[in-house]
Each structure stands twice: as C-alpha cells, then as structure tokens.
C-alpha cells in the first residue's frame, strides 16, 4: 500500500449528482482516497452511486482509490461489475476486516474505524489485512456520533505510536488544521464538510496538500 497517497482523503455526503461532481473535482486536485458514504441508501442505490463516483474519479485521476463506507457486499458487487472500486471502510459493527479481505482480495484497500488507544490496539490484530485505521473525532462533528471524546492534536501521537498501520485523522478536520496534524505522525486527514460544501472543492484539496508537512 506504499503507493497510496493518504494525505487528503475525501469522505462524501449526499447521494446526487453533486456528490459525483465533488468527488471528481477532489480527485482531480490530488485527493488520494474518496470514500462514498451514504448511510440512508439501499444496497442497489448505493451501488449505483459508488459506481458513478468510481467511474468519474477514474476518468480524472486513476491513482485515487475509491472506497465505500461499511458495505463490503456493495464493494464486492461493484468490483464484480468491473467498476474501478478499490475497497471498503469498516466500522466497529461491520464485517470483520479479515472477512472483507477474503471477499475483496489481496489488492483491496481496507480501512477500519478506531479512535481510542484500546481500539487501535484491538485493530492491530488485523494489521496483516488492514490498509489503515481512521481515528477520531479530531473535534466534535455533527456528521457522525462517535460516542468518544475529541482527540485534539495531542491525542494522535500515542495512537500513531501504537498502530501497526497508517492512521488517518477524521472529525471536522479543516485545512487550517492540516499542517499541525501532519506533524503528529498521521498518514493523512479525512475531510467531509469543508470539501463537500465548498464552491471550489478542488481548491480545498490543493490547500490541504500545500499545508501538509509530513
């Protein structure tokens, strides 16, 4: 997984054409990963959205990896259909990362949600099948109720030290946070609202990449 650029990682919101368009603009600007997150969609609609995003991203920046949130089955179906979908991001209540690896194969990108030292240590059991872990929230965020206290800057170095795989910071991360976060040892930051709500999503990504100091 050494060729994955984790630095700026878009997690999408919404399920319409704007989601596809923003994903494409972010990828074209250099976002290394795009995760399609649409919690309310049924499997068939989520699959259609995932394929649409993946095809757009592949057109503008084939090196960007496209994942789907939670649904290993939908990632499998997309890959079976020949779509340029690379993997899945799993939560604590989803299928085991080991099962996802068996389903998606050795080349898939598999992420896993953590956010505390205990959860990182538990995730290390799957270090041979995980590509990265997400850790957050960095600060409180309305997009996901993690039931965990915010980590802040000081919360990441211990998690990075403990983790056997790259760590991605998530939780209302803004471009103004990127420089300081990048010095904690993390591999990248996941951003949602600032990119999805921007008039120029690509410029937000470029600002984040310029700010990265790691």
XYZ file of C-alpha atoms in Angstrom:
214
model
C 0.000 0.000 0.000
C 3.048 2.243 -0.161
C 1.759 3.900 -3.334
C -1.416 5.236 -1.718
C -1.421 8.976 -1.039
C -3.326 9.182 2.235
C -2.728 12.896 2.845
C -6.130 14.269 1.795
C -8.985 11.799 1.953
C -12.497 12.851 0.950
C -15.480 11.258 2.657
C -18.556 12.147 0.640
C -22.032 13.127 1.762
C -25.250 13.178 -0.189
C -26.346 10.861 -2.957
C -26.991 13.011 -6.015
C -25.039 14.359 -8.936
C -23.208 16.873 -6.762
C -21.647 14.008 -4.815
C -20.272 12.588 -8.064
C -19.090 16.006 -9.243
C -17.345 16.926 -5.977
C -15.635 13.538 -5.825
C -14.309 14.101 -9.319
C -13.077 17.600 -8.548
C -11.375 16.431 -5.350
C -9.660 13.557 -7.128
C -8.530 15.787 -9.987
C -6.955 18.115 -7.420
C -4.998 15.274 -5.826
C -7.141 13.655 -3.133
C -5.677 10.194 -2.740
C -8.796 8.470 -1.466
C -12.522 9.001 -1.836
C -14.925 7.158 0.460
C -18.555 7.030 -0.633
C -20.682 7.390 2.483
C -24.465 7.415 2.096
C -25.965 5.776 5.154
C -29.589 6.040 4.065
C -29.326 4.324 0.695
C -30.456 0.802 -0.005
C -27.861 -1.515 -1.496
C -28.910 -1.105 -5.125
C -28.893 2.700 -4.962
C -25.620 2.751 -3.053
C -24.064 0.504 -5.675
C -25.185 2.857 -8.445
C -23.752 5.863 -6.601
C -20.492 4.066 -5.868
C -20.026 3.072 -9.492
C -20.830 6.591 -10.697
C -18.286 8.108 -8.313
C -15.664 5.494 -9.153
C -16.039 5.992 -12.888
C -15.786 9.775 -12.567
C -12.740 9.544 -10.323
C -11.065 7.066 -12.635
C -11.572 9.425 -15.564
C -9.825 12.343 -13.899
C -7.233 10.706 -11.610
C -6.876 6.914 -11.804
C -4.431 6.836 -8.877
C -7.173 7.912 -6.440
C -8.625 4.947 -4.554
C -12.400 4.756 -4.215
C -13.924 3.007 -1.197
C -17.421 2.536 0.136
C -18.404 3.015 3.758
C -19.429 -0.075 5.735
C -20.699 -2.251 2.872
C -18.242 -4.944 1.868
C -21.009 -6.581 -0.164
C -21.527 -3.424 -2.226
C -17.779 -3.054 -2.791
C -17.692 -6.684 -3.926
C -20.624 -6.164 -6.294
C -19.020 -3.064 -7.808
C -15.728 -4.843 -8.371
C -17.573 -7.828 -9.827
C -19.200 -5.429 -12.307
C -15.759 -4.193 -13.340
C -16.022 -0.769 -11.705
C -12.775 0.863 -10.520
C -13.667 0.436 -6.838
C -10.775 -0.363 -4.543
C -12.228 -1.356 -1.195
C -14.207 -0.588 1.919
C -14.013 1.371 5.149
C -15.385 -0.654 8.047
C -16.869 0.424 11.347
C -16.691 -1.438 14.617
C -20.072 -3.103 13.975
C -19.410 -4.123 10.375
C -17.958 -7.326 8.946
C -14.549 -8.321 10.234
C -11.615 -6.875 8.260
C -10.438 -10.442 7.773
C -13.718 -11.368 6.094
C -13.570 -8.227 3.946
C -10.068 -9.169 2.824
C -11.228 -12.652 1.879
C -14.118 -11.190 -0.117
C -12.270 -8.369 -1.840
C -8.872 -9.917 -2.433
C -5.247 -9.037 -1.733
C -5.212 -5.781 -3.693
C -8.196 -4.161 -1.927
C -7.890 -1.151 0.349
C -9.479 -1.869 3.729
C -9.851 0.765 6.419
C -11.168 0.401 9.944
C -12.575 2.890 12.439
C -10.799 3.416 15.759
C -10.343 6.477 17.962
C -9.006 5.319 21.314
C -5.806 3.579 22.331
C -7.758 0.437 23.159
C -9.442 0.384 19.758
C -6.129 0.910 17.969
C -4.557 -1.921 19.926
C -7.511 -4.169 19.092
C -7.229 -3.204 15.417
C -3.619 -4.381 15.453
C -4.997 -7.917 15.447
C -5.930 -7.243 11.836
C -2.719 -5.472 10.865
C -1.971 -8.074 8.205
C -5.235 -7.307 6.380
C -5.795 -3.597 7.107
C -4.517 -0.784 4.903
C -5.096 1.949 7.502
C -7.178 2.899 10.518
C -9.263 6.026 10.911
C -9.021 7.768 14.271
C -11.284 10.442 15.621
C -13.040 12.568 16.216
C -10.412 15.267 15.993
C -13.063 17.679 17.243
C -16.802 17.201 17.783
C -18.622 16.754 14.490
C -22.298 16.680 13.524
C -21.740 14.138 10.735
C -21.042 11.191 12.996
C -21.795 10.473 16.647
C -18.752 8.502 17.738
C -19.510 8.496 21.476
C -15.815 9.207 22.033
C -14.203 12.381 23.373
C -12.419 14.519 20.771
C -8.738 13.704 20.398
C -7.343 17.136 19.595
C -3.775 17.438 18.372
C -2.295 15.802 21.455
C -4.417 12.672 21.070
C -2.831 11.444 17.848
C 0.853 10.741 18.634
C 0.039 7.924 21.109
C -2.300 6.319 18.574
C 0.273 6.592 15.784
C 2.907 5.039 18.029
C 0.604 2.172 18.972
C -0.760 1.425 15.495
C 0.839 -1.106 13.182
C -0.815 0.509 10.137
C -1.147 4.127 8.934
C -3.500 6.375 10.907
C -5.948 8.824 9.285
C -7.368 11.684 11.362
C -11.078 12.360 10.981
C -13.676 14.502 12.704
C -14.353 18.030 11.400
C -10.795 18.427 10.128
C -10.296 21.733 8.281
C -7.492 22.861 6.007
C -6.295 25.162 8.808
C -5.657 22.025 10.910
C -3.664 20.097 8.332
C -0.190 21.498 8.976
C -0.250 20.825 12.716
C -1.931 17.440 12.350
C 0.581 16.343 9.728
C 3.355 16.731 12.294
C 1.778 14.193 14.692
C 2.818 11.189 12.601
C -0.523 10.545 10.947
C -0.604 9.482 7.299
C -3.461 11.751 6.281
C -6.654 13.579 7.136
C -10.199 12.730 6.143
C -12.342 15.738 5.280
C -16.062 15.898 4.673
C -17.963 19.152 5.003
C -15.278 21.625 4.005
C -14.792 19.852 0.686
C -18.392 18.813 0.057
C -19.781 22.276 0.829
C -17.103 24.262 -0.999
C -17.753 26.351 -4.090
C -14.394 25.065 -5.343
C -13.785 21.621 -3.810
C -10.574 21.167 -5.775
C -9.040 24.273 -4.253
C -9.774 22.990 -0.747
C -7.883 19.811 -1.597
C -4.982 21.772 -3.070
C -4.820 23.947 0.057
C -4.673 20.844 2.220
C -1.888 19.322 0.153
C 0.113 22.561 0.255
C -0.279 22.675 4.043
C 0.931 19.109 4.592
C 4.322 18.996 6.322
C 4.813 15.284 6.816
